[in-house]
XYZ file of N, CA, C and O in Angstrom:
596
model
N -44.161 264.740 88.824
C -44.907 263.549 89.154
C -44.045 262.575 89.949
O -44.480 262.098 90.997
N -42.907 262.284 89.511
C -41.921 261.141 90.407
C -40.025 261.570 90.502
O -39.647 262.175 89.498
N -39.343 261.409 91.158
C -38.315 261.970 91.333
C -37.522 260.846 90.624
O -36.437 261.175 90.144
N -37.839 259.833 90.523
C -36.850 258.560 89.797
C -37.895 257.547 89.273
O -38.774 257.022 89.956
N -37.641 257.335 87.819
C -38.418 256.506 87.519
C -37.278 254.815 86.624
O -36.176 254.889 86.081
N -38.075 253.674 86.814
C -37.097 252.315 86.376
C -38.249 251.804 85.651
O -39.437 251.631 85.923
N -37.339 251.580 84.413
C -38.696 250.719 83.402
C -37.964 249.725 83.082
O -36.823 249.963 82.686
N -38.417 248.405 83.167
C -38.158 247.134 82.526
C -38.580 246.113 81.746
O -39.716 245.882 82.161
N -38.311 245.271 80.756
C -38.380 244.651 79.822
C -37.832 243.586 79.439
O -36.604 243.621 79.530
N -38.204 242.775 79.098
C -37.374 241.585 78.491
C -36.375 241.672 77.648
O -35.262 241.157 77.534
N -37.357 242.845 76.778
C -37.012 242.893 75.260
C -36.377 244.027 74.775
O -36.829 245.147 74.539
N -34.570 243.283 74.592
C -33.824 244.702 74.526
C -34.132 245.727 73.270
O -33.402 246.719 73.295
N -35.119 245.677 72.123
C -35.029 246.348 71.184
C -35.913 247.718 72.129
O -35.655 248.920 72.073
N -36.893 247.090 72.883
C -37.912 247.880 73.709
C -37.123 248.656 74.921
O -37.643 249.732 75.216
N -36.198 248.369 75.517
C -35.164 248.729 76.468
C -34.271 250.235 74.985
O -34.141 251.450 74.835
N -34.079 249.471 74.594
C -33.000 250.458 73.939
C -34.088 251.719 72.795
O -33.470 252.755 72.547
N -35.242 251.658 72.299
C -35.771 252.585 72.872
C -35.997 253.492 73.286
O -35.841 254.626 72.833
N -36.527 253.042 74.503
C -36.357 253.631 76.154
C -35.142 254.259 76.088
O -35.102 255.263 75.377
N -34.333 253.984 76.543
C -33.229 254.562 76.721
C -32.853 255.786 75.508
O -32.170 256.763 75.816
N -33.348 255.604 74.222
C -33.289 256.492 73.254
C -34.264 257.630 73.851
O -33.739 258.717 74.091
N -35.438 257.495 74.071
C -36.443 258.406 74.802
C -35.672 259.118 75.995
O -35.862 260.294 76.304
N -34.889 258.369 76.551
C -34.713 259.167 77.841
C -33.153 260.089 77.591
O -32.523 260.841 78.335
N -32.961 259.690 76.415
C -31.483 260.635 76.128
C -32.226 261.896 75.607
O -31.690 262.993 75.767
N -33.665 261.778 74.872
C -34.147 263.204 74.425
C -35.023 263.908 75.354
O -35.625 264.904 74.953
N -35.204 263.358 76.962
C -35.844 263.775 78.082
C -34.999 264.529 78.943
O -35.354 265.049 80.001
N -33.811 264.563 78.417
C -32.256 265.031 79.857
C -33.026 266.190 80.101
O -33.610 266.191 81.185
N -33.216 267.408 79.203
C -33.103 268.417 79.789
C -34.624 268.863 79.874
O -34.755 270.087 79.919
N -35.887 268.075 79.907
C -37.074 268.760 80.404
C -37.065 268.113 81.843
O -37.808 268.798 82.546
N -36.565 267.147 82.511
C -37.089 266.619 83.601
C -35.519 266.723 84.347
O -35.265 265.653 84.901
N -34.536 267.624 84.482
C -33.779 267.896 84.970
C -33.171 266.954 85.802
O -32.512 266.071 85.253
N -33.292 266.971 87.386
C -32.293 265.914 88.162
C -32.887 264.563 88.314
O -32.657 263.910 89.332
N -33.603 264.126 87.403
C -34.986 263.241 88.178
C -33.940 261.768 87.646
O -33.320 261.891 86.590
N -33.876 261.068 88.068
C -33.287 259.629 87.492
C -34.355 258.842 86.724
O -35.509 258.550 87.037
N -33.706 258.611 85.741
C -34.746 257.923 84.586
C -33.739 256.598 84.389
O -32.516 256.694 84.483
N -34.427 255.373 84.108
C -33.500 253.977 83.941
C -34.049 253.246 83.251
O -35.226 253.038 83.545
N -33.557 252.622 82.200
C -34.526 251.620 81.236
C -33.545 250.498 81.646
O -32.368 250.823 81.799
N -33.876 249.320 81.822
C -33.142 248.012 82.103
C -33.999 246.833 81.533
O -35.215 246.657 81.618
N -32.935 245.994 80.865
C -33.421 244.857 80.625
C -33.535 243.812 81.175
O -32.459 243.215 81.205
N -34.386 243.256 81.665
C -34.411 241.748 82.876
C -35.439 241.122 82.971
O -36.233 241.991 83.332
N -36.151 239.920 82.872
C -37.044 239.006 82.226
C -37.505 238.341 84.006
O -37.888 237.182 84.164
N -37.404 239.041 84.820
C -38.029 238.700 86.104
C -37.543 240.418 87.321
O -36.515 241.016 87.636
N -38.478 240.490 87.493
C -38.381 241.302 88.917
C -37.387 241.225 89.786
O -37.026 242.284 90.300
N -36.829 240.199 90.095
C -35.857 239.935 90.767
C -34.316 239.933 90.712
O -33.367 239.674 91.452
N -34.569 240.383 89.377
C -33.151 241.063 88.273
C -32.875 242.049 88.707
O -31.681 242.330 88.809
N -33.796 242.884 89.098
C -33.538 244.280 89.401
C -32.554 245.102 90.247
O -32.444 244.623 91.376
N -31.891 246.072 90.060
C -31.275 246.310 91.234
C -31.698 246.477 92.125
O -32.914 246.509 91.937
N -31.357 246.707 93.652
C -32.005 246.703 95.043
C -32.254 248.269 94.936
O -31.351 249.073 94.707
N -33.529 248.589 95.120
C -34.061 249.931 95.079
C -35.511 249.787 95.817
O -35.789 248.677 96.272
N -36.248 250.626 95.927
C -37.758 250.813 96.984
C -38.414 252.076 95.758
O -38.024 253.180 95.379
N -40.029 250.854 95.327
C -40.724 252.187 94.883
C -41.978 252.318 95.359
O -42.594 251.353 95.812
N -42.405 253.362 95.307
C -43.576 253.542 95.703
C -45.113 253.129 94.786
O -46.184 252.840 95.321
N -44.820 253.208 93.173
C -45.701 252.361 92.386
C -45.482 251.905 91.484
O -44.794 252.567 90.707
N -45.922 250.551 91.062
C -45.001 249.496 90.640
C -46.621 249.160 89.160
O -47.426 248.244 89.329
N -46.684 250.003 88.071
C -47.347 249.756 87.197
C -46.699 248.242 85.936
O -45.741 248.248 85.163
N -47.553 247.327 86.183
C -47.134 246.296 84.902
C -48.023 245.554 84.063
O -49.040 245.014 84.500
N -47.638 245.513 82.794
C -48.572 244.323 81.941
C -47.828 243.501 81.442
O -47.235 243.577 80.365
N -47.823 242.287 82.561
C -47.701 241.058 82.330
C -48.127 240.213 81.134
O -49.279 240.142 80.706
N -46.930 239.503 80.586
C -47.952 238.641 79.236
C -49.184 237.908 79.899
O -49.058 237.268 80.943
N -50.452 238.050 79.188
C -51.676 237.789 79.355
C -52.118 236.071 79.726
O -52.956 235.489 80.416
N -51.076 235.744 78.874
C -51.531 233.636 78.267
C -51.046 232.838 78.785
O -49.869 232.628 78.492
N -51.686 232.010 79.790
C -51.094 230.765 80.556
C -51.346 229.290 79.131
O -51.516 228.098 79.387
N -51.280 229.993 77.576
C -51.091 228.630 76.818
C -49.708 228.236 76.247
O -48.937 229.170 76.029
N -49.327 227.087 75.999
C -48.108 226.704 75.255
C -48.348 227.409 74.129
O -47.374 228.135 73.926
N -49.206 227.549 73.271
C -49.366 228.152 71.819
C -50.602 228.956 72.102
O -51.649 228.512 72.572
N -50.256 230.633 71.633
C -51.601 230.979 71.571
C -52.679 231.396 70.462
O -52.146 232.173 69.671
N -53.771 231.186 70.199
C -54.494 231.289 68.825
C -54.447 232.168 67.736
O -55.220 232.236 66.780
N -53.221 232.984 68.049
C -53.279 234.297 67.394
C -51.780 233.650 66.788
O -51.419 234.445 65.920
N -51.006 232.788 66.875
C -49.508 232.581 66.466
C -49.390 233.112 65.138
O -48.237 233.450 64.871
N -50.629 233.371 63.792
C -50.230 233.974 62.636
C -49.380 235.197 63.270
O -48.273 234.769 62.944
N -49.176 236.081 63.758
C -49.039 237.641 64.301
C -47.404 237.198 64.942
O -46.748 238.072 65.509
N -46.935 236.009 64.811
C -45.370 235.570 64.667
C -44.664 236.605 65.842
O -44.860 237.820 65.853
N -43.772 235.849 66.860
C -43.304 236.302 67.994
C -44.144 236.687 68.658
O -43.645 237.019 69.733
N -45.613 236.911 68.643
C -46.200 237.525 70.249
C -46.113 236.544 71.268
O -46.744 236.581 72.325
N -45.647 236.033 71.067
C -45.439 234.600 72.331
C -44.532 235.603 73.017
O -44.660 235.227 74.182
N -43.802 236.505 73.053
C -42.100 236.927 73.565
C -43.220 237.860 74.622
O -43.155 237.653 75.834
N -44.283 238.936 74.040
C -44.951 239.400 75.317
C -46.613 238.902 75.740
O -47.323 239.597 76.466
N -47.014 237.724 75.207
C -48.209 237.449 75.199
C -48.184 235.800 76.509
O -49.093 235.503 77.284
N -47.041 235.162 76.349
C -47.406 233.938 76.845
C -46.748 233.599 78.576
O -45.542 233.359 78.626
N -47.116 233.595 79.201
C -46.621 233.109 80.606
C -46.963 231.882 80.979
O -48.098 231.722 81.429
N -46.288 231.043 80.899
C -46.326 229.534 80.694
C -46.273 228.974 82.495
O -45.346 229.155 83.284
N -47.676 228.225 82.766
C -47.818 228.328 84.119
C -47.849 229.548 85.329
O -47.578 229.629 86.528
N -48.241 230.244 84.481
C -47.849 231.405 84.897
C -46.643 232.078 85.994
O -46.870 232.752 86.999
N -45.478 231.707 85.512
C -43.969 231.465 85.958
C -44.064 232.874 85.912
O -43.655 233.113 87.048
N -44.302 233.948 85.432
C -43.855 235.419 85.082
C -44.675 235.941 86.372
O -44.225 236.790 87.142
N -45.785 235.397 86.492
C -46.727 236.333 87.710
C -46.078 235.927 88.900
O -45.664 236.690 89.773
N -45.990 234.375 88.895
C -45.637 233.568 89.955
C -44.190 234.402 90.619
O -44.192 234.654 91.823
N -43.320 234.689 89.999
C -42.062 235.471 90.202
C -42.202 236.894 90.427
O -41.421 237.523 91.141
N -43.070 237.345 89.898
C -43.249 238.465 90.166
C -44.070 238.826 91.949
O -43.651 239.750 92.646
N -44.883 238.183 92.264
C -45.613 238.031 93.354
C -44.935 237.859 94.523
O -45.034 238.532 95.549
N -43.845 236.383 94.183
C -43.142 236.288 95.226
C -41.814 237.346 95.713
O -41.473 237.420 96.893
N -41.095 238.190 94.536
C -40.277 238.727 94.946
C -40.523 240.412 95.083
O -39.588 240.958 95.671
N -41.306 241.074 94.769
C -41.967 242.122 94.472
C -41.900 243.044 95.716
O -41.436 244.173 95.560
N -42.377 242.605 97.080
C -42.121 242.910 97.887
C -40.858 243.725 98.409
O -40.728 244.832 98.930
N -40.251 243.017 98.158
C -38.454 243.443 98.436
C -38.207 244.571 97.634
O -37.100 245.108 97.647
N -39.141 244.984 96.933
C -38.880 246.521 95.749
C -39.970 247.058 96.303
O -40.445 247.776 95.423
N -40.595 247.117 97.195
C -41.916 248.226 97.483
C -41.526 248.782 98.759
O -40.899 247.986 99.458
N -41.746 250.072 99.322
C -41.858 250.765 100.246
C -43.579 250.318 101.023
O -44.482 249.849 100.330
N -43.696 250.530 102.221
C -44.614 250.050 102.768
C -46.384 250.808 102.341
O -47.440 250.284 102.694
N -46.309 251.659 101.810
C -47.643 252.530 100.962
C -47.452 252.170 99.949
O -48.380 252.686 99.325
N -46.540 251.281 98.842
C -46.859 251.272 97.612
C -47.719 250.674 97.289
O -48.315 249.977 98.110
N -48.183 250.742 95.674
C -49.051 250.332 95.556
C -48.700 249.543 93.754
O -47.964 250.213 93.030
N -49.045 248.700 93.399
C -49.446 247.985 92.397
C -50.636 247.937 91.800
O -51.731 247.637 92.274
N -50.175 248.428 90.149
C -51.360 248.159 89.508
C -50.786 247.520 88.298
O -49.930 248.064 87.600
N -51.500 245.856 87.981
C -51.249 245.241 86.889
C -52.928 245.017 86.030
O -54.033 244.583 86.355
N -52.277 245.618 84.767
C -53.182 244.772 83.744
C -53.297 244.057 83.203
O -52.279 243.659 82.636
N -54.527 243.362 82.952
C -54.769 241.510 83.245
C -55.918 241.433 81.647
O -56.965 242.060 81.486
N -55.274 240.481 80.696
C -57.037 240.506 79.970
C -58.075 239.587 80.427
O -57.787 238.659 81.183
N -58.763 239.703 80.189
C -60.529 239.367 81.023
C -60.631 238.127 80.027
O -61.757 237.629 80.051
N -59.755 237.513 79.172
C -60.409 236.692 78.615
C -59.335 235.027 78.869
O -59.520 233.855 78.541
N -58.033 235.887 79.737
C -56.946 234.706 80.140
C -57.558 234.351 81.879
O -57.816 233.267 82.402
N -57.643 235.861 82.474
C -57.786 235.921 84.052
C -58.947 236.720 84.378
O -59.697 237.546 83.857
N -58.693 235.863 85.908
C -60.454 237.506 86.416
C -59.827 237.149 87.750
O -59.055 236.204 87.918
N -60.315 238.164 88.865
C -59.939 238.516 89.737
C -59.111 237.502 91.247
O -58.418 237.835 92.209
N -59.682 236.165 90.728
C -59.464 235.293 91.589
C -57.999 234.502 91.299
O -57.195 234.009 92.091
N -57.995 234.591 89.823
C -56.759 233.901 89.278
C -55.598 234.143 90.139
O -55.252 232.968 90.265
N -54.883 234.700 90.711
C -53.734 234.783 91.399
C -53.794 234.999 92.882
O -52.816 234.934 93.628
N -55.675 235.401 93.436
C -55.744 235.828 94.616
C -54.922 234.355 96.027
O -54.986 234.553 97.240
N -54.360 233.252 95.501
C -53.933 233.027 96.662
C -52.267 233.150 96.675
O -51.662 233.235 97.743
N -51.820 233.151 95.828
C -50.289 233.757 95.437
C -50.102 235.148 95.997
O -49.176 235.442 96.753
N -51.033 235.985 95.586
C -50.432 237.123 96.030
C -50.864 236.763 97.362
O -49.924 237.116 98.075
N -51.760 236.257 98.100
C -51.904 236.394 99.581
C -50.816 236.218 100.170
O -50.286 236.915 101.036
N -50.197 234.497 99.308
C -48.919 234.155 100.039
C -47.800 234.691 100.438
O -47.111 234.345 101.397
N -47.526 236.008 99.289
C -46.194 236.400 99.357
C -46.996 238.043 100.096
O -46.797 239.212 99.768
N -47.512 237.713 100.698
C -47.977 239.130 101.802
C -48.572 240.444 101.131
O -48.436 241.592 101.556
N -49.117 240.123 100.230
C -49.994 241.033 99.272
C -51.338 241.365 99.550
O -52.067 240.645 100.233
N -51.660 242.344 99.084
C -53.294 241.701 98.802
C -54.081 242.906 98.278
O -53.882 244.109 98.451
N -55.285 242.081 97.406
C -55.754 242.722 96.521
C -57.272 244.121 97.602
O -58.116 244.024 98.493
N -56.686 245.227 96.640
C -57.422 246.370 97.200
C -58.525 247.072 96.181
O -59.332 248.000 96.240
N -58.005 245.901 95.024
C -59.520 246.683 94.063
C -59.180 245.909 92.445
O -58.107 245.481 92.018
N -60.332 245.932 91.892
C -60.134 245.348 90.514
C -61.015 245.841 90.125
O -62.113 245.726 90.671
N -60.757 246.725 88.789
C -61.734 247.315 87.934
C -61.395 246.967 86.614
O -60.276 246.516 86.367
N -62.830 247.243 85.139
C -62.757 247.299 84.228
C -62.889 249.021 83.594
O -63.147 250.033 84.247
N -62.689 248.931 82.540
C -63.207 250.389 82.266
C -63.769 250.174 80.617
O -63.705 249.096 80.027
N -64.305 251.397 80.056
C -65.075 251.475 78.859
C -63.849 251.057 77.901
O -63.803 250.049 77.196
N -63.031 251.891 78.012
C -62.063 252.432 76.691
C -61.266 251.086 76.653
O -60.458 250.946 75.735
N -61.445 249.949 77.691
C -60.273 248.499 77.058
C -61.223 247.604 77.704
O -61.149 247.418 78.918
N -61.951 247.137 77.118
C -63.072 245.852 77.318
C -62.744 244.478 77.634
O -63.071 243.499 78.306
N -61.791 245.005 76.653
C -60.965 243.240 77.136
C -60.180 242.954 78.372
O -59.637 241.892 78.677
N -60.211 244.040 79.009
C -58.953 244.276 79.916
C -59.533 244.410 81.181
O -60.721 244.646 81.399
N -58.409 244.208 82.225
C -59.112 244.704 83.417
C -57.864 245.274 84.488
O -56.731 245.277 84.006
N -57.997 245.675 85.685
C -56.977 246.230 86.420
C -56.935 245.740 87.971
O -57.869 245.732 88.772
N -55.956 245.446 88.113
C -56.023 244.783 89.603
C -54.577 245.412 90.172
O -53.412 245.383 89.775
N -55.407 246.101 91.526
C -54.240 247.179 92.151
C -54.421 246.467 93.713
O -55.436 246.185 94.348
N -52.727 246.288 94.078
C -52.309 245.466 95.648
C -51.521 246.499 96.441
O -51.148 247.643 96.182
N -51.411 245.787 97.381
C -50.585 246.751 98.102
C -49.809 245.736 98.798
O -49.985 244.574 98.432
N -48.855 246.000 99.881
C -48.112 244.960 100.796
C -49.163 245.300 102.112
O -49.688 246.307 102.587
N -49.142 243.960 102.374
C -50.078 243.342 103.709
C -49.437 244.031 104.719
O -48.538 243.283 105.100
N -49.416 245.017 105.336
C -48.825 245.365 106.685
C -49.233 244.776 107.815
O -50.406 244.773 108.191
N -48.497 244.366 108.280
C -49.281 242.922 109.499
C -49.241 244.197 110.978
O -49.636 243.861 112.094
């Protein structure tokens, strides 16, 4: 399916993991580069080019969200002004090859399709489709690509 794959996270218990998974993957996926890294913006990343860039962004543009009994989901639930998309949008580019493609999942009950449509315009994006599906109701999918001028 992919010759090198990079997964990232905020959250080193979720990074390390990963990285546990990919020490028991060495020998079915042979020369392929596998990378778990921890970094709390896109722009952490090392300088690399991919071709698809799958993410789920925390969902909640609230200071507190209604669910706080469920203790720490703020760490992947809350994007405060939405600083996490906002960063992600603007630097994202600089990690895509010119066919890639992006697909982030969004819940339907924080965002809908318009929520970010002039951000991503700005940073030379743009949206090529947004769907829901049966099996996550709450959810929805919004896939970009880079604007080739």
């Amino acid at each position: 399916v992919c010759t090198n794959l990079t997964l990232m996270d905020k959250h080193q218990p979720a990074v390390t993991m990963c990285n546990e998974t990919i020490k028991n993957l060495s020998n079915r996926y042979g020369n392929r580069k596998v990378q778990a890294l921890v970094a709390d913006k896109i722009s952490a990343m090392p300088d690399q080019k991919f071709d698809l860039v799958v993410g789920n962004p925390p969902h909640w543009n609230w200071t507190e969200p209604p669910y706080q009994a469920l203790g720490g989901i703020d760490r992947i639930a809350l994007d405060a002004g939405w600083a996490i998309h906002n960063e992600f949008f603007q630097n994202i580019s600089n990690y895509l090859t010119d066919n890639a493609v992006i697909l982030l999942i969004e819940h339907r009950l924080s965002t809908g399709p318009g929520t970010f449509a002039n951000v991503i315009k700005q940073h030379g994006l743009k949206i090529t489709k947004f769907f829901h599906t049966k099996s996550l109701p709450n959810f929805w999918f919004l896939e970009l690509t880079k604007e080739i001028e």
